[in-house]
PDB file of C-alpha atoms in Angstrom:
ATOM      1  CA  MET A   1     123.674 -19.874 175.553  1.00  0.00           C
ATOM      2  CA  ALA A   2     120.354 -21.096 174.137  1.00  0.00           C
ATOM      3  CA  THR A   3     118.933 -17.581 173.935  1.00  0.00           C
ATOM      4  CA  ALA A   4     121.859 -16.455 171.776  1.00  0.00           C
ATOM      5  CA  ARG A   5     121.107 -19.165 169.205  1.00  0.00           C
ATOM      6  CA  ARG A   6     117.382 -18.425 168.883  1.00  0.00           C
ATOM      7  CA  PRO A   7     117.734 -15.339 166.597  1.00  0.00           C
ATOM      8  CA  LEU A   8     120.254 -17.207 164.474  1.00  0.00           C
ATOM      9  CA  LEU A   9     117.882 -20.161 164.032  1.00  0.00           C
ATOM     10  CA  THR A  10     114.997 -17.829 163.213  1.00  0.00           C
ATOM     11  CA  ALA A  11     117.069 -15.991 160.621  1.00  0.00           C
ATOM     12  CA  THR A  12     118.237 -19.273 159.118  1.00  0.00           C
ATOM     13  CA  ALA A  13     114.673 -20.581 158.880  1.00  0.00           C
ATOM     14  CA  ALA A  14     113.462 -17.337 157.292  1.00  0.00           C
ATOM     15  CA  GLY A  15     116.335 -17.333 154.794  1.00  0.00           C
ATOM     16  CA  THR A  16     115.681 -20.954 153.880  1.00  0.00           C
ATOM     17  CA  LEU A  17     111.980 -20.220 153.326  1.00  0.00           C
ATOM     18  CA  LEU A  18     112.750 -17.223 151.122  1.00  0.00           C
ATOM     19  CA  ALA A  19     115.281 -19.232 149.125  1.00  0.00           C
ATOM     20  CA  ALA A  20     112.714 -21.993 148.588  1.00  0.00           C
ATOM     21  CA  LEU A  21     110.048 -19.499 147.507  1.00  0.00           C
ATOM     22  CA  TRP A  22     112.442 -18.020 144.944  1.00  0.00           C
ATOM     23  CA  PHE A  23     111.957 -21.134 142.808  1.00  0.00           C
ATOM     24  CA  VAL A  24     108.134 -21.070 142.857  1.00  0.00           C
ATOM     25  CA  PRO A  25     106.972 -20.173 139.353  1.00  0.00           C
ATOM     26  CA  SER A  26     104.819 -17.110 138.847  1.00  0.00           C
ATOM     27  CA  ALA A  27     101.270 -17.424 137.546  1.00  0.00           C
ATOM     28  CA  ASN A  28     101.561 -15.151 134.528  1.00  0.00           C
ATOM     29  CA  ALA A  29      99.194 -15.952 131.680  1.00  0.00           C
ATOM     30  CA  THR A  30     101.327 -14.268 129.033  1.00  0.00           C
ATOM     31  CA  ASP A  31     103.929 -15.715 126.740  1.00  0.00           C
ATOM     32  CA  GLU A  32     107.235 -14.075 127.618  1.00  0.00           C
ATOM     33  CA  SER A  33     108.547 -14.187 124.061  1.00  0.00           C
ATOM     34  CA  THR A  34     105.599 -12.380 122.433  1.00  0.00           C
ATOM     35  CA  GLY A  35     103.809 -10.767 125.378  1.00  0.00           C
ATOM     36  CA  THR A  36     100.362 -11.818 124.162  1.00  0.00           C
ATOM     37  CA  PRO A  37      97.884 -13.219 126.680  1.00  0.00           C
ATOM     38  CA  GLY A  38      96.838 -16.810 126.145  1.00  0.00           C
ATOM     39  CA  ALA A  39      99.634 -17.669 123.730  1.00  0.00           C
ATOM     40  CA  GLN A  40     100.595 -21.301 123.505  1.00  0.00           C
ATOM     41  CA  SER A  41     103.766 -22.459 125.197  1.00  0.00           C
ATOM     42  CA  ARG A  42     106.484 -24.237 123.261  1.00  0.00           C
ATOM     43  CA  GLN A  43     106.002 -27.424 125.282  1.00  0.00           C
ATOM     44  CA  VAL A  44     102.231 -27.523 125.800  1.00  0.00           C
ATOM     45  CA  THR A  45      99.780 -27.499 122.947  1.00  0.00           C
ATOM     46  CA  ALA A  46      96.174 -26.449 123.441  1.00  0.00           C
ATOM     47  CA  VAL A  47      93.332 -28.500 122.026  1.00  0.00           C
ATOM     48  CA  ALA A  48      91.511 -26.347 119.502  1.00  0.00           C
ATOM     49  CA  ASP A  49      87.746 -26.641 119.332  1.00  0.00           C
ATOM     50  CA  THR A  50      86.270 -25.215 116.152  1.00  0.00           C
ATOM     51  CA  THR A  51      83.172 -23.853 117.890  1.00  0.00           C
ATOM     52  CA  THR A  52      84.559 -22.210 121.038  1.00  0.00           C
ATOM     53  CA  GLY A  53      88.301 -21.884 120.421  1.00  0.00           C
ATOM     54  CA  PRO A  54      91.116 -23.247 122.580  1.00  0.00           C
ATOM     55  CA  ARG A  55      90.289 -24.522 126.056  1.00  0.00           C
ATOM     56  CA  LEU A  56      93.120 -23.536 128.356  1.00  0.00           C
ATOM     57  CA  ALA A  57      93.458 -25.059 131.830  1.00  0.00           C
ATOM     58  CA  ASP A  58      90.266 -27.089 131.545  1.00  0.00           C
ATOM     59  CA  THR A  59      90.163 -29.149 134.742  1.00  0.00           C
ATOM     60  CA  GLY A  60      86.674 -30.526 134.355  1.00  0.00           C
ATOM     61  CA  THR A  61      83.618 -30.033 136.490  1.00  0.00           C
ATOM     62  CA  GLY A  62      84.086 -32.711 139.151  1.00  0.00           C
ATOM     63  CA  VAL A  63      87.148 -31.538 141.082  1.00  0.00           C
ATOM     64  CA  ASP A  64      87.138 -33.079 144.558  1.00  0.00           C
ATOM     65  CA  THR A  65      88.470 -30.536 147.054  1.00  0.00           C
ATOM     66  CA  THR A  66      87.804 -32.635 150.169  1.00  0.00           C
ATOM     67  CA  PRO A  67      91.447 -33.755 150.663  1.00  0.00           C
ATOM     68  CA  TYR A  68      92.625 -30.144 150.454  1.00  0.00           C
ATOM     69  CA  LEU A  69      90.063 -29.016 153.036  1.00  0.00           C
ATOM     70  CA  ILE A  70      90.961 -31.832 155.422  1.00  0.00           C
ATOM     71  CA  GLY A  71      94.709 -31.257 155.003  1.00  0.00           C
ATOM     72  CA  GLY A  72      94.399 -27.491 155.421  1.00  0.00           C
ATOM     73  CA  THR A  73      92.290 -27.892 158.546  1.00  0.00           C
ATOM     74  CA  ALA A  74      94.778 -30.389 159.980  1.00  0.00           C
ATOM     75  CA  PHE A  75      97.734 -28.073 159.366  1.00  0.00           C
ATOM     76  CA  LEU A  76      95.804 -25.156 160.865  1.00  0.00           C
ATOM     77  CA  GLY A  77      95.063 -27.242 163.957  1.00  0.00           C
ATOM     78  CA  VAL A  78      98.692 -28.320 164.342  1.00  0.00           C
ATOM     79  CA  GLY A  79      99.846 -24.714 163.986  1.00  0.00           C
ATOM     80  CA  ALA A  80      97.348 -23.524 166.601  1.00  0.00           C
ATOM     81  CA  ALA A  81      98.488 -26.307 168.940  1.00  0.00           C
ATOM     82  CA  PHE A  82     102.132 -25.232 168.551  1.00  0.00           C
ATOM     83  CA  VAL A  83     101.257 -21.605 169.306  1.00  0.00           C
ATOM     84  CA  THR A  84      99.230 -22.611 172.368  1.00  0.00           C
ATOM     85  CA  TYR A  85     102.031 -24.856 173.609  1.00  0.00           C
ATOM     86  CA  SER A  86     104.621 -22.105 173.122  1.00  0.00           C
ATOM     87  CA  VAL A  87     102.549 -19.525 174.984  1.00  0.00           C
ATOM     88  CA  ARG A  88     101.921 -21.875 177.911  1.00  0.00           C
ATOM     89  CA  ARG A  89     105.581 -22.872 178.069  1.00  0.00           C
ATOM     90  CA  ALA A  90     106.692 -19.234 178.019  1.00  0.00           C
ATOM     91  CA  ASP A  91     104.302 -18.464 180.883  1.00  0.00           C
ATOM     92  CA  THR A  92     105.646 -21.306 183.039  1.00  0.00           C
ATOM     93  CA  LEU A  93     109.293 -20.416 182.353  1.00  0.00           C
ATOM     94  CA  SER A  94     108.855 -16.746 183.236  1.00  0.00           C
ATOM     95  CA  VAL A  95     107.440 -17.513 186.685  1.00  0.00           C
TER      96      VAL A  95
END
């Protein structure tokens, strides 16, 4: 009975993931109303500098990426542990 539910759970998980990704915004740098690159949005106004022009997406120079590296490494480790556990469990069940 459990083997009949496994494909259904996999399909449900895949469908849920695809439905969630549907709402992720795209990273287009064009204004959809005019089609010109770098156009200002209706909600966000760019700060205009008279010498260099507008500075779009200026995040500064001191962005600390350490938390992202630690989190990504932790998730990679957890994923590898799950794969290892699944392979070992499948080997013991098939014997």
